[in-house]
Coordinates of C-alpha atoms in Angstrom, one line a residue:
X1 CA 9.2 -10.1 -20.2
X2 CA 6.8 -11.3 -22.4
X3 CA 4.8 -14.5 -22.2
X4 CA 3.1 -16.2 -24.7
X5 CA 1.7 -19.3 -23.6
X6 CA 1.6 -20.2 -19.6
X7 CA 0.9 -24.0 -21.2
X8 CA 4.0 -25.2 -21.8
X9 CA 2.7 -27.7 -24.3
X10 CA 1.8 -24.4 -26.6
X11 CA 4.5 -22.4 -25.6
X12 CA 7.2 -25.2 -27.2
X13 CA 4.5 -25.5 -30.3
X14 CA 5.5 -22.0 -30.9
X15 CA 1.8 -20.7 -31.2
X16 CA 1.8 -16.9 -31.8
X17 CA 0.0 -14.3 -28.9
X18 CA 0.2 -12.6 -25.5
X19 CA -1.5 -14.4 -22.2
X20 CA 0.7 -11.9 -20.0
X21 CA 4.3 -10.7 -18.4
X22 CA 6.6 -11.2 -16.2
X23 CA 7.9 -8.3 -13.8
X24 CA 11.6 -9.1 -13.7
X25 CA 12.1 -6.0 -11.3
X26 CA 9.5 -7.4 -8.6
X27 CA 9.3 -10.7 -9.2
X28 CA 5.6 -11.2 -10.3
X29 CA 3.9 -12.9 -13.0
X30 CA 0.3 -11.6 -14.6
X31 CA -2.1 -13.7 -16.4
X32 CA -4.8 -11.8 -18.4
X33 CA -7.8 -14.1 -19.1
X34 CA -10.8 -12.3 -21.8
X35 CA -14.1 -11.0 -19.7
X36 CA -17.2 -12.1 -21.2
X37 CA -18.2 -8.8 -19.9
X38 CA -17.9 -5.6 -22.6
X39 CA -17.8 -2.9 -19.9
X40 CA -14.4 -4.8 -18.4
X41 CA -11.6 -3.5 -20.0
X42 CA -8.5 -5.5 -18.4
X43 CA -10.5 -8.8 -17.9
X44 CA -9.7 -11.4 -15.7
X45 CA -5.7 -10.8 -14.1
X46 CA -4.4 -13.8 -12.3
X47 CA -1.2 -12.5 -10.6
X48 CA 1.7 -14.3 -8.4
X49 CA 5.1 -15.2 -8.8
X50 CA 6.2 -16.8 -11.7
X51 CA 7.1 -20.1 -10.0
X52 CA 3.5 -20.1 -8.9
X53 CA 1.9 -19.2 -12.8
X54 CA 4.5 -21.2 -14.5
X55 CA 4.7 -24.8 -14.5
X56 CA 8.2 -26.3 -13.1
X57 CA 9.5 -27.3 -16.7
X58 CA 8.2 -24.5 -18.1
X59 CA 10.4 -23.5 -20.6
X60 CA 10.4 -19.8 -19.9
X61 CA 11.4 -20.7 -16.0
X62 CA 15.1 -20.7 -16.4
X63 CA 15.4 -17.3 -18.7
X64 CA 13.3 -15.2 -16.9
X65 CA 15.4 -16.3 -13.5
X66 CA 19.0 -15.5 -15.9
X67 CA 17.3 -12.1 -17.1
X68 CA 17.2 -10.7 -13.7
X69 CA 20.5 -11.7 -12.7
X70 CA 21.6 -9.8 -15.9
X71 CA 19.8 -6.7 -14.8
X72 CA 21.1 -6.9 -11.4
X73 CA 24.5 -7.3 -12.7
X74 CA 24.4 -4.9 -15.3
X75 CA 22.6 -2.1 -12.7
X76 CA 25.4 -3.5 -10.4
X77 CA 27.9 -1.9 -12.4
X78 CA 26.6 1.4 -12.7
X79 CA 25.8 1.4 -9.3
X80 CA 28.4 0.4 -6.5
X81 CA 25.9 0.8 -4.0
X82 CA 23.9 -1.9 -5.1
X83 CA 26.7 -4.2 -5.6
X84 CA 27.3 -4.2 -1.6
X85 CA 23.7 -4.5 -0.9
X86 CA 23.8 -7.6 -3.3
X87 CA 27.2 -9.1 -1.9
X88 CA 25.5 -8.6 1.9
X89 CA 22.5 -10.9 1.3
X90 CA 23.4 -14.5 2.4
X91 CA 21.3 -16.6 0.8
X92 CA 21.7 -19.2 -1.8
X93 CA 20.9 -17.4 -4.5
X94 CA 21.3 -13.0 -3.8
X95 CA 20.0 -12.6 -6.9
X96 CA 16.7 -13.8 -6.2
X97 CA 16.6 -12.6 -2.5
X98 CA 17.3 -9.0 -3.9
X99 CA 13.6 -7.7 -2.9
X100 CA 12.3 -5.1 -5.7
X101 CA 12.6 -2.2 -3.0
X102 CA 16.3 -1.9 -2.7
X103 CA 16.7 -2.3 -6.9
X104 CA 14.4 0.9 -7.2
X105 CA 15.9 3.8 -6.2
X106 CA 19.5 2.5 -8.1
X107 CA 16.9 1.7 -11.3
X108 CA 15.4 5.0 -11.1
X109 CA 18.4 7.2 -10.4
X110 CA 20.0 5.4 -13.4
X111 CA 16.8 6.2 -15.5
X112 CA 16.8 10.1 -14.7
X113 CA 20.8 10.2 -15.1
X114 CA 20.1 8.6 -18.9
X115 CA 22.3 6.0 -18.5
X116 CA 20.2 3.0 -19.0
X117 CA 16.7 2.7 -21.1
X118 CA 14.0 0.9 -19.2
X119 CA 12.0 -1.8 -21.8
X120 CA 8.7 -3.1 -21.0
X121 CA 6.2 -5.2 -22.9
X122 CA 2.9 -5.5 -23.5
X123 CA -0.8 -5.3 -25.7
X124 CA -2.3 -2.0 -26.1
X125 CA -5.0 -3.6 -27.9
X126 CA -5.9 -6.0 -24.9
X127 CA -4.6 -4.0 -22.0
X128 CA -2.6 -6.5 -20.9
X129 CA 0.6 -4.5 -19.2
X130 CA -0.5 -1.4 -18.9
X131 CA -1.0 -0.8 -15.5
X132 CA 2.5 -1.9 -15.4
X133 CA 3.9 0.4 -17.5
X134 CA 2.1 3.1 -15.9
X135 CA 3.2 2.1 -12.4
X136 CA 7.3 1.9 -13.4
X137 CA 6.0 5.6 -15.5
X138 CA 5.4 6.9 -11.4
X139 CA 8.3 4.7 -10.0
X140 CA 11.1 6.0 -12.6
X141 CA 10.5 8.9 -13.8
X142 CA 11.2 12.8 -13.0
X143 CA 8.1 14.4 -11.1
X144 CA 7.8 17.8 -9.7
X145 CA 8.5 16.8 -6.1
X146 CA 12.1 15.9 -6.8
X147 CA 12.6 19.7 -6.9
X148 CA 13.5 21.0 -3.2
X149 CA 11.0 22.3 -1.2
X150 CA 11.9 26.3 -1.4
X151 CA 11.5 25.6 -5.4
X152 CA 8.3 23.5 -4.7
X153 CA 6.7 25.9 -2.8
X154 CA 7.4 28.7 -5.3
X155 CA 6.3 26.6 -8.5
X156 CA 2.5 26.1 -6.7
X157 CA 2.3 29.6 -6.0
X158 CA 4.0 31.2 -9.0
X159 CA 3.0 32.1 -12.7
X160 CA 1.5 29.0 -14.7
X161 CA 4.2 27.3 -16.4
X162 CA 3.0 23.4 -18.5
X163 CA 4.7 21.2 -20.8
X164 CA 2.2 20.2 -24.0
X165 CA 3.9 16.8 -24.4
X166 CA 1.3 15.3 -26.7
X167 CA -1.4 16.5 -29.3
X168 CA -3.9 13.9 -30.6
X169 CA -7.3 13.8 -32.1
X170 CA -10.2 12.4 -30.5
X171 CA -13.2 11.7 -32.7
X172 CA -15.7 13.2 -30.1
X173 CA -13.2 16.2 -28.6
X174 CA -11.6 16.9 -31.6
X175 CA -7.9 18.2 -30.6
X176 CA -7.0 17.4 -27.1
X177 CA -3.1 18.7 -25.9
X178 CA -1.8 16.5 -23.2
X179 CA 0.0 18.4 -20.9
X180 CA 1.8 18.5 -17.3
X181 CA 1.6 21.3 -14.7
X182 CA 5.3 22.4 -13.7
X183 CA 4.0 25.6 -11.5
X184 CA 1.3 27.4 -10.6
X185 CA -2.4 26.2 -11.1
X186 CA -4.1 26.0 -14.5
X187 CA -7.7 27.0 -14.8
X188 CA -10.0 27.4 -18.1
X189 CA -10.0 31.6 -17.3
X190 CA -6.0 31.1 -17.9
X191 CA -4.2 32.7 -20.9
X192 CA -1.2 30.8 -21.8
X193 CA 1.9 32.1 -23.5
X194 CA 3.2 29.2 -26.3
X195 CA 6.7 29.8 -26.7
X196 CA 6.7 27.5 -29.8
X197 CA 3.9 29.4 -31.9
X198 CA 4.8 33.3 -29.8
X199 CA 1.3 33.4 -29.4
X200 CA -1.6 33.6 -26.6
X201 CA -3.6 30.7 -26.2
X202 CA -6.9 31.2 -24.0
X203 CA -8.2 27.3 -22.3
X204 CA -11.4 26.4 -22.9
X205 CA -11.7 23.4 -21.7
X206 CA -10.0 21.3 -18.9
X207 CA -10.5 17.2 -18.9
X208 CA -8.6 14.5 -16.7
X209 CA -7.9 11.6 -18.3
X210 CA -8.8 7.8 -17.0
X211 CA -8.3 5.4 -19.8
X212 CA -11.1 6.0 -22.5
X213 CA -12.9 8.1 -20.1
X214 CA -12.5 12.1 -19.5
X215 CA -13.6 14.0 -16.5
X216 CA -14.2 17.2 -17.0
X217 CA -12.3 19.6 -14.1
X218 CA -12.1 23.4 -13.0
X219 CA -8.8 23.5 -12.5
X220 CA -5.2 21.4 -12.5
X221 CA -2.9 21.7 -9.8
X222 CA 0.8 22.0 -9.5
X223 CA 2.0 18.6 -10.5
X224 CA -1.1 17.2 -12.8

């Protein structure tokens, strides 16, 4: 969830902007401060739980606590499992005891099974939640591993076989494809077949991506 202020003077004043989230899932808050510094691109994160970010009459306390008893319940439903691990805690409050490791595996078999949508928030612009996002991108969805191991071993041995997922322009690359390695090993010497187009495709050039910086590679392995 979304945080606009962690002053709760300016958050009831309504002032508009983004100082950080809340990780309802794992229970942790993140505070992005600016960096004086231009070659820091995610400034200053302060990170801990929101009781410890969030002042006690902080307005936002009390919702974010209700948001993840929603998601429990509403994961809860669609999951029976979960509902026994929940009704087994004896605490006070289950809902808050529920540690972020047992909600995973329900949250992500949910996600591949298209039954729920995971939302997240954030700044491109500033960074701030990306690393989230990218860790729950991991955590949730499919990856070539969940195939059995008969298949797996086949797929890094066999014929080349990528998804082009994206296509965008760089100003200094030109045309760079995105893509994702579902078998075999992709190499600049490899001549692909585009199903879309029914044409050959030769690779010229093969670059890793970090952020705004490329690497250039030899080679992409099963899985990239």
């Amino acid at each position: 969830m979304p945080v606009a202020s962690f002053n709760r003077a300016a958050y009831q004043s309504g002032e508009a902007g983004l100082e950080g989230i809340v990780d309802i899932v794992g229970w942790k808050a993140s505070k992005w401060e600016p960096s004086d510094d231009p070659n820091t691109i995610n400034g200053n994160v302060e990170t801990g739980s929101p009781e410890e970010l969030l002042d006690v009459d902080h307005p936002l306390l009390p919702a974010l606590k209700q948001a993840r008893t929603d998601l429990i319940d509403l994961l809860s439903i669609q999951s029976p499992t979960l509902m026994e691990e929940l009704l087994s805690i004896e605490s006070e409050d289950p809902y808050a005891a529920l540690p972020a490791e047992t909600i995973m595996p329900h949250l992500r078999s949910l996600t591949l099974r298209k039954e729920i949508l995971p939302v997240f928030c954030g700044a491109a612009l500033k960074h701030i939640g990306t690393k989230n996002l990218m860790d729950y991108i991991g955590g949730l969805l499919a990856s070539p591993l969940d195939v059995d191991a008969h298949a797996t071993v086949n797929n890094r041995r066999g014929p080349v076989s990528i998804l082009a997922w994206k296509v965008g322009w760089d100003k200094q690359k030109g045309w760079m494809t995105f893509v994702r390695v579902y078998g075999g090993t992709l190499t600049k010497s490899t001549t692909l077949y585009n199903t879309t187009t029914r044409q050959k495709e030769r690779i010229s050039k093969l670059l890793l991506c970090y952020a705004a910086e490329h690497q250039e590679v030899e080679s992409l392995p099963f899985g990239a």
